[in-house]
Amino acid sequence: MNVDRREFLRRAAALVGSLALPDFVPPPAAAASRARVPAYASWADVYRKQWSWDRVVRSTHHLNCWFQAHCAWDVYVKDGLVFREEQAGEYEPVNAHLPDYNPRGCQKGGCFSTRMYEPTRVTHPLKRVGPRGGGRWERVSWEAALDDIADAYLDVTVEEGTDRTIWDLGPGIDLGVSMAAQGRFSMLTQSVGLDMDGEIGDSRRGTLETFGKIVFERSADDYFYSDLILFWGGNPLYTQIPQAHFYTEARYGGARIISITPDYNPSAMKADLWIPIKPGTDAALALAVCREIVFGGHVDEAFVREQTDLPLLVRGDTKRYLREADIAAGGQAAYHVLWDAQSGALRAAPYRSLALEALVPELDVKRTVRLADGTDVEVRSVYSLLKDRLAEYTPEAAGAECGASPALVRRLAGEIIAAKRLANISQTSLCKYFHGNLAERSIALVFALTGNIGRRGANFSGFPLLTPDGGDKFTIPPSLSEAAATFGKLEPLIKQRMAAGDTHEMIVTDLGRLLFVPGNPLLRLPVWTSGTLFWHVHGGIGELAEKSESWGLGNKRPLNEYVEESIAKHWQPLNPPPDRPPRIMISLCSNPLRRARGADKLLEVLWPKLKKIVVLDWRVSSTGRQADYILPVAPWYERTSLKWVTPLSPYLTITNAATPPRGESKCDWDIIVMLARHIQARAKARGIGSVKSPQGLEVRLDTLYDDLTMQGAFKEGDDDKVARTLYELGNTHKKLTWDELKEKGFARFENLPDEPSSIGNMCEIPPDDSIVPLTFHVRDKVPYPTASRRIQFYVDHPYYEELDELLPRYKAPPKIGGDYPLVMTGGKTRWSIHSTWRDSPLMLKLERSPEPYMLVASPDAAKRGIADGDWIRVRNDVGSFATIARVSPNLRPGQTLMYHAWEQFQFSGAGDMNSVSPTPLNPVELAGGHPHLTAGVLQGQNSVFDRDTRIDIERLRGRPS
Amino acid sequence: MTPGGELKALLGSAAGRSAVYALLARCFRHPAQVEQHPLPAPAFEAAFEPAISEHACSLRAGAYWAHEQSTLFEELVRFYEHFGLARAEHAELPDHLSVQFQFMHYLAHLEDEARADRAAIDALTRAQRDFLERQLRRLVYAVHGALKSGDAGCRELVALAVSCVDAEIARTSRAARRNPDIPSTT
Ligand code: SF4
């Protein structure tokens, strides 16, 4: 039939007398029509009956809310639809002294019931029509989509190798049910997952360098015990909405807040003191504070002697730590050496414990010692070297660099010195600066020198993460009944290492590192690789750094030399290697074209290499728009899962399927299992059995589904069963059964998870008090997982020596993108979590501008004749884009700020905010072959730097076309 | 008779109106869900599926609703429930144009069945007028205004929907004027 009126009328006439209600369940047909017509006088009648819900379900939003993850919500269901959500507000008080966690939530979560039903939601598999990015799609059946993807996968895997299929794992990965499917798929097929932690700019490199790990954080209620809280590099009023109240409540207990940021941001407004500094100069300020502490005689010597490497000796000739093997025949190469004031002699530093026993390490050591081979060398303690370094950071000198007055620097130092319990806040802002590692090391030094680590109310903030620990037991063994045997193979190694003095934390961390070593002889594991390095090499982002030598990065050699050396020495993981281009990319909880700095390059360089791009999502993101398939994922109120949280809010919070998935959507678990089923079926049909991975592991393709599902024990539709199993396999929660947890929606962690992404917290999770990370080190004297087994400020790696970063120092921010007068900073937006709500009409209403905008400092705008609301072009040596200028009095002159996560398609004209961010690699992050600078789960890999991006802006006549 | 006249004639009886609404409901469902859909799927998706096409207009009232979505859903569901209709398991969302036309199809069908039952017919006429004025008119005009597709079939379909709704509003308003028991809708 055509749509012309005559044909329409003809068809309508044919329907006379029929009744077709596909979207309704009508009343029973037997009822007389008269009885079916209720009284109706006016529309108000439909409102007379009391409204009731079919059910109320506890659920949450399992995206990367990061510091604020997650919040329990009551989800109200009627007629198979979620109408609204309401904060659960049932978090029990932890103790009588501490404020409780109620109510948890944010405005994004509070409108998710609207967001999930927006017209842009994808509810059917979509296949590209025409060229990639052409914007034309067709609905296809699951069978057709998965058969096509399975055939492409088989072609690539058989012809080019198992490592050509890439899982682009975005920040939304749950380390729960979705990752159970992806992890088993990767373990069985040796396909490669991208570790995105550094790639999203969350590397916390300086924390790794100092503590040998990045994961450790307190619970947010611990701030109630602090007397001074530093908002250093963070904006918790934006990034920690559900728990920001703890900061303001801490002030009732007498705590003071000092904000150290370039802009007078919403959190700075809540502070007692705001110290405005130039972007990227935090290290100068921190080292000036350290100088005041050291030269003012305020060092907590007991803490420093025991917990840090400051008393350890360094050889003047090699610039490496002095080892016991250097001074005594038969001495241990792993043992560091200190000068014991008690005996007046060199002594090996305690190895199995931090406890000094009878030793009294001298801090300020500079002397000549005789080595075992009879040579005399000068040795100095790290503390002595540090004093030399700190001497130059006078408040005047540091103030000149960072822009704070010397008086303000002294005042900050004074407040810190006077504080009994000093705290700072979770942030992943400093590590987005090229020299952010140095800033983190310098700030950590402030905390270490004053002994404000590992005590209630006193702690340095690491990277917050708590993951329920049942995942590995589900993902790695062939079946659950073989779990004990699978992990039993590790027992001899574990015993051997424990006997040699290694700690449980070190061993668990190292097991995580095996994910980056495909084909390792110990255990068949999923394969992970560095996301940043993958984009850099395979994605072409590295090409953007071709002009980097003029950006003042301070490298001693061309960047590529470092990259090639690091890859050749296997210091950093890159799978597949550079000569094996990737062919299939499956994006899970990910949106790299929105996120990756310099993402235009991915389209230019990576996309042509890919034979199939599959995006699993419930909306058409920037990446989805350039994909071959979009497979519709059920959002959080339509599936059951569990996910990581953070110690800041230490409650495992689950999603519950409040309603069935809309349309043909499915949860990630189902989609990956179905893909395995299609691969198995197509392999059988095509007579394909197995192939070998590049490392020689057999990959069975004709039994993939059977193996992934443990011979059918966990099939499609079993997401709830998988979640229950993960929960029950874990050791973190024993008080509530899975069914009770589903009813309640959340449960406080009871034990420290025994897995690589959480073990670093190294503390109890008390039921009745706040969480104090690093307790096992500070209270129980368990060594840190660093080379020196202490909080380590001296990093004796060749790259650190070459780049003069053996000790913390300040390096002026480079001019990434070229010598332009303005610096483009960024931050997390208040109105979206990553890009998930970025184009939500409701949230955009609350934005200062419903499309991408840049905050520009008033004097910079005036100088360029730019008024609030004008269109501007932002440009530098690598690219440009257009946006709206919002003139702000809150910004420091010279600073511009773009809150993150605008989708590419929200920009007008060519380019987007990532087009000007070339994000060159920092060579120190390419280090490896070192006990704690080795890639591991979410740590020790390259990161991205967009905060030092230099730009200029000019007014446009109007919106670009 | 001209097509306009034929449409008028068809809308002149409850059975005819029910059939017209039934057909409109079918036409605004995705072609994959309907046998012999008048539009090819790509044209339909380009015109009416914002998840697929950047330039598509939505067939969902929520897309044009300035207030909380739940208030819209609630009123629609209340209307449907009042007349005994529950939502089917894999149904479109309650604010979808196809669902709203189905509801009108059902009311007209009841009206046709009620025949001589004056009270029932009055009640159904009031309900149709209210639903048209409070919901359907707003939606078809919003779709008409937002439609960017140049596809002749899509444009004709939307124009037909507007004509039918206009005609129906006129009819139910006339009925209200004739019968003072039918109160004003606002
Ligand atoms: S989006 Fe995240 S922070 Fe916001 S309410 Fe949901 S779980 Fe909480």
XYZ file of C-alpha atoms in Angstrom, chain A residues 485-841:
357
model
C 42.271 -27.053 41.232
C 42.845 -24.052 38.960
C 43.918 -21.725 41.721
C 45.618 -24.564 43.592
C 48.319 -24.448 40.925
C 49.393 -21.132 42.361
C 49.850 -22.426 45.890
C 53.514 -23.508 45.589
C 54.435 -20.117 44.160
C 52.496 -18.277 46.830
C 54.108 -20.329 49.601
C 57.525 -19.782 48.125
C 57.063 -16.045 47.908
C 55.582 -15.752 51.372
C 58.520 -17.741 52.722
C 60.863 -15.332 50.946
C 59.239 -12.403 52.724
C 56.769 -11.143 50.159
C 53.424 -9.967 51.398
C 49.987 -11.175 50.414
C 49.338 -7.789 48.828
C 52.454 -8.060 46.660
C 51.457 -11.510 45.441
C 47.853 -10.567 44.651
C 49.055 -7.444 42.825
C 51.507 -9.510 40.794
C 48.817 -12.023 39.872
C 46.865 -9.107 38.446
C 49.913 -8.160 36.406
C 49.730 -11.550 34.679
C 46.688 -10.316 32.760
C 49.139 -8.277 30.719
C 51.312 -11.297 29.893
C 49.326 -13.451 27.464
C 50.267 -17.095 27.494
C 51.941 -16.793 30.891
C 52.934 -20.231 32.124
C 51.046 -20.020 35.421
C 47.388 -19.549 34.562
C 45.222 -19.097 31.509
C 43.796 -15.619 31.967
C 41.877 -12.982 30.065
C 44.268 -10.695 28.212
C 44.550 -7.000 29.010
C 46.750 -4.385 27.502
C 47.482 -0.697 27.898
C 44.631 1.306 26.400
C 46.731 4.456 26.027
C 49.538 2.662 24.264
C 47.044 0.871 22.041
C 45.516 4.161 20.872
C 48.987 5.686 20.570
C 50.427 2.953 18.357
C 47.473 1.287 16.630
C 45.152 4.252 16.828
C 47.540 6.824 15.441
C 47.318 9.201 18.420
C 51.101 9.071 18.498
C 51.176 10.953 15.196
C 49.805 14.004 16.969
C 52.952 14.214 19.053
C 55.182 14.697 16.023
C 55.631 18.376 16.900
C 56.084 17.669 20.590
C 59.731 18.642 20.657
C 58.725 22.282 20.572
C 56.255 21.897 23.432
C 58.799 21.941 26.243
C 58.182 18.427 27.486
C 61.752 18.167 28.676
C 62.435 14.817 27.010
C 66.052 14.027 26.356
C 65.339 11.977 23.229
C 62.623 11.847 20.589
C 59.492 10.422 22.167
C 59.380 7.496 19.771
C 62.716 6.236 21.013
C 61.288 5.825 24.486
C 58.200 4.123 23.087
C 60.159 1.701 20.973
C 62.560 0.880 23.792
C 59.743 0.292 26.230
C 57.853 -2.013 23.875
C 60.987 -3.872 22.818
C 61.954 -4.490 26.442
C 58.373 -5.468 27.316
C 58.353 -2.723 29.909
C 54.882 -1.733 28.834
C 52.261 -4.102 27.463
C 51.021 -3.709 23.928
C 48.835 -6.454 22.542
C 48.692 -7.019 19.685
C 52.227 -5.786 18.977
C 52.764 -2.928 16.522
C 53.120 -5.174 13.472
C 49.786 -6.920 14.046
C 46.987 -4.443 13.372
C 43.702 -4.953 15.186
C 40.753 -6.051 13.059
C 37.667 -6.231 15.228
C 36.732 -3.875 18.022
C 33.887 -4.503 20.427
C 33.075 -1.550 22.649
C 31.636 -2.424 26.017
C 30.479 0.414 28.298
C 32.702 2.622 26.243
C 32.698 5.658 24.012
C 36.291 6.263 22.909
C 35.466 8.714 20.137
C 33.912 10.971 22.739
C 36.617 10.350 25.281
C 39.990 9.833 23.651
C 42.063 12.943 23.409
C 42.861 13.444 19.751
C 40.045 11.050 18.832
C 39.907 12.357 15.252
C 43.080 10.348 14.697
C 41.342 7.138 15.668
C 38.901 7.656 12.848
C 41.690 8.404 10.452
C 44.163 5.687 11.452
C 42.450 2.953 13.444
C 39.056 2.783 11.811
C 40.312 1.731 8.360
C 42.155 -1.195 9.968
C 39.009 -2.498 11.605
C 36.871 -4.932 9.682
C 34.090 -4.853 12.213
C 33.219 -2.315 14.880
C 30.535 -3.397 17.296
C 29.196 -1.106 20.000
C 27.103 -2.375 22.883
C 25.054 0.520 24.164
C 21.557 1.785 24.801
C 22.035 4.987 22.876
C 23.890 6.046 19.751
C 27.000 7.643 21.175
C 29.782 9.328 19.212
C 31.415 5.920 18.842
C 28.145 4.232 17.978
C 27.715 6.656 15.115
C 30.915 5.364 13.548
C 30.237 1.667 14.207
C 29.082 -1.158 11.983
C 26.648 -2.529 14.539
C 24.977 -1.151 17.606
C 23.692 -3.913 19.823
C 21.025 -2.649 22.224
C 21.954 -3.019 25.846
C 19.432 -3.044 28.648
C 20.136 -0.203 31.053
C 20.361 -0.637 34.780
C 16.714 -0.867 35.779
C 16.309 -3.713 33.311
C 19.018 -6.106 34.489
C 20.668 -7.511 37.550
C 24.287 -6.899 38.299
C 26.806 -6.005 40.918
C 29.683 -3.671 40.503
C 32.670 -2.085 42.133
C 32.222 0.859 44.449
C 34.768 2.839 46.420
C 35.679 2.915 50.097
C 34.292 6.444 50.191
C 30.882 4.783 50.262
C 31.680 1.177 51.095
C 28.363 -0.367 50.141
C 27.987 -2.966 47.440
C 24.953 -1.642 45.581
C 23.208 -3.798 43.045
C 20.986 -3.209 40.072
C 17.775 -5.168 39.999
C 15.734 -5.829 36.910
C 12.701 -3.717 37.763
C 11.158 -4.341 34.342
C 11.979 -6.540 31.362
C 14.337 -4.980 28.809
C 12.614 -2.662 26.336
C 12.192 -3.852 22.793
C 14.870 -6.358 21.953
C 17.474 -5.000 24.367
C 19.553 -7.463 26.308
C 22.076 -7.238 29.093
C 25.788 -7.408 28.259
C 25.996 -10.916 29.686
C 23.345 -12.166 27.294
C 24.857 -10.445 24.286
C 28.343 -11.829 24.840
C 27.019 -15.324 25.545
C 24.862 -15.166 22.420
C 27.851 -14.044 20.394
C 29.746 -17.071 21.680
C 26.828 -19.287 20.668
C 26.863 -17.897 17.148
C 30.632 -18.232 16.874
C 30.413 -21.852 17.980
C 27.589 -22.606 15.552
C 29.280 -20.863 12.631
C 32.610 -22.553 13.464
C 30.924 -25.948 13.392
C 29.103 -25.107 10.179
C 32.344 -23.964 8.576
C 34.354 -26.904 9.857
C 36.574 -24.765 12.078
C 37.812 -26.441 15.244
C 40.525 -24.596 17.077
C 43.394 -22.183 16.455
C 46.499 -21.293 18.416
C 47.085 -17.944 20.073
C 50.378 -16.203 19.191
C 51.745 -17.609 22.448
C 50.683 -21.148 21.554
C 47.530 -21.556 23.643
C 44.795 -23.589 22.020
C 41.634 -21.585 21.355
C 38.610 -23.806 20.740
C 36.104 -22.055 18.530
C 33.712 -24.948 17.994
C 33.032 -25.251 21.736
C 33.224 -21.587 22.698
C 29.650 -21.292 23.884
C 29.816 -24.548 25.846
C 33.054 -23.484 27.489
C 31.955 -19.944 28.219
C 28.693 -21.085 29.784
C 30.401 -23.877 31.737
C 28.579 -26.475 29.662
C 25.299 -24.633 29.875
C 25.367 -23.903 33.605
C 25.194 -20.130 32.948
C 23.352 -19.330 29.758
C 21.542 -16.431 28.138
C 19.035 -14.956 30.544
C 21.106 -16.002 33.553
C 22.413 -12.586 34.571
C 20.702 -12.857 37.926
C 22.153 -16.321 38.480
C 25.620 -15.075 37.560
C 25.279 -12.100 39.921
C 24.202 -14.433 42.723
C 27.138 -16.745 42.010
C 29.668 -13.896 41.936
C 28.269 -12.653 45.237
C 28.373 -16.051 46.844
C 31.874 -16.809 45.563
C 33.195 -13.622 47.147
C 34.448 -13.174 50.675
C 33.467 -9.569 51.103
C 29.879 -10.099 52.248
C 28.589 -12.844 54.502
C 25.839 -11.216 56.546
C 23.163 -10.996 53.844
C 22.138 -13.704 51.426
C 21.827 -12.735 47.796
C 18.053 -12.687 48.091
C 18.246 -10.433 51.128
C 20.666 -8.174 49.290
C 18.299 -7.923 46.340
C 15.563 -6.882 48.699
C 17.709 -4.325 50.485
C 19.685 -3.119 47.471
C 22.963 -2.498 49.244
C 25.254 -4.055 51.823
C 28.279 -2.667 53.582
C 31.518 -4.415 52.753
C 32.594 -6.609 55.625
C 36.054 -7.626 54.479
C 38.806 -6.246 52.325
C 38.408 -7.788 48.863
C 41.167 -10.222 48.078
C 41.757 -9.189 44.507
C 44.179 -6.949 42.619
C 41.997 -3.892 42.185
C 41.152 -3.535 45.884
C 43.855 -5.179 47.959
C 45.860 -1.938 48.020
C 43.523 -0.439 50.597
C 45.258 -2.666 53.139
C 42.909 -2.141 56.033
C 39.925 -3.588 57.811
C 36.443 -2.494 56.900
C 35.010 -2.031 60.361
C 31.250 -2.372 60.770
C 31.115 0.426 63.322
C 33.698 2.973 62.326
C 35.296 4.693 59.386
C 37.719 3.020 57.004
C 41.373 3.921 57.462
C 43.403 2.769 54.468
C 47.019 1.661 54.814
C 46.383 0.563 58.390
C 48.159 -2.726 57.754
C 51.296 -0.822 56.828
C 51.183 1.875 59.471
C 49.743 -0.076 62.390
C 50.870 -3.604 61.562
C 54.134 -2.717 59.838
C 53.414 -4.727 56.688
C 55.830 -3.571 53.955
C 54.525 -1.530 51.035
C 54.605 -3.063 47.557
C 57.408 -0.759 46.413
C 60.952 -1.651 45.466
C 62.135 -0.315 48.833
C 59.115 -1.767 50.661
C 58.506 1.701 52.049
C 56.697 4.797 50.937
C 59.241 5.668 48.330
C 60.291 9.108 47.232
C 63.449 8.120 45.401
C 62.767 6.269 42.168
C 66.003 4.761 40.908
C 64.984 3.842 37.389
C 67.065 4.904 34.349
C 64.221 6.954 32.864
C 63.795 8.843 36.128
C 67.473 9.567 36.218
C 67.497 10.661 32.584
C 64.585 12.997 33.152
C 65.757 14.224 36.555
C 62.847 12.775 38.450
C 64.737 10.581 40.869
C 63.270 12.783 43.588
C 60.092 14.832 43.595
C 60.602 18.175 41.944
C 58.690 20.856 40.134
C 58.771 21.096 36.369
C 57.068 23.974 34.634
C 54.001 22.906 32.660
C 54.805 22.218 29.024
C 53.016 23.998 26.214
C 51.209 21.046 24.730
C 49.760 21.926 21.373
C 52.092 24.874 20.818
C 53.115 28.200 22.289
C 49.700 29.769 22.846
C 48.703 32.158 25.612
C 45.825 30.263 27.204
C 45.733 26.946 28.988
C 42.714 24.720 28.508
C 41.808 22.981 31.737
C 38.891 20.700 32.373
C 36.870 18.888 34.954
C 33.979 16.581 35.473
C 30.652 18.102 34.699
C 27.962 18.343 37.317
C 25.195 17.516 34.834
C 26.303 14.197 33.467
C 28.300 11.151 34.449
C 30.738 10.923 31.573
C 28.614 11.196 28.432
C 25.651 9.201 29.725
C 23.454 12.239 30.356
C 25.399 14.695 28.209
C 22.643 14.992 25.631
C 19.793 14.496 28.074
C 17.358 17.354 27.418
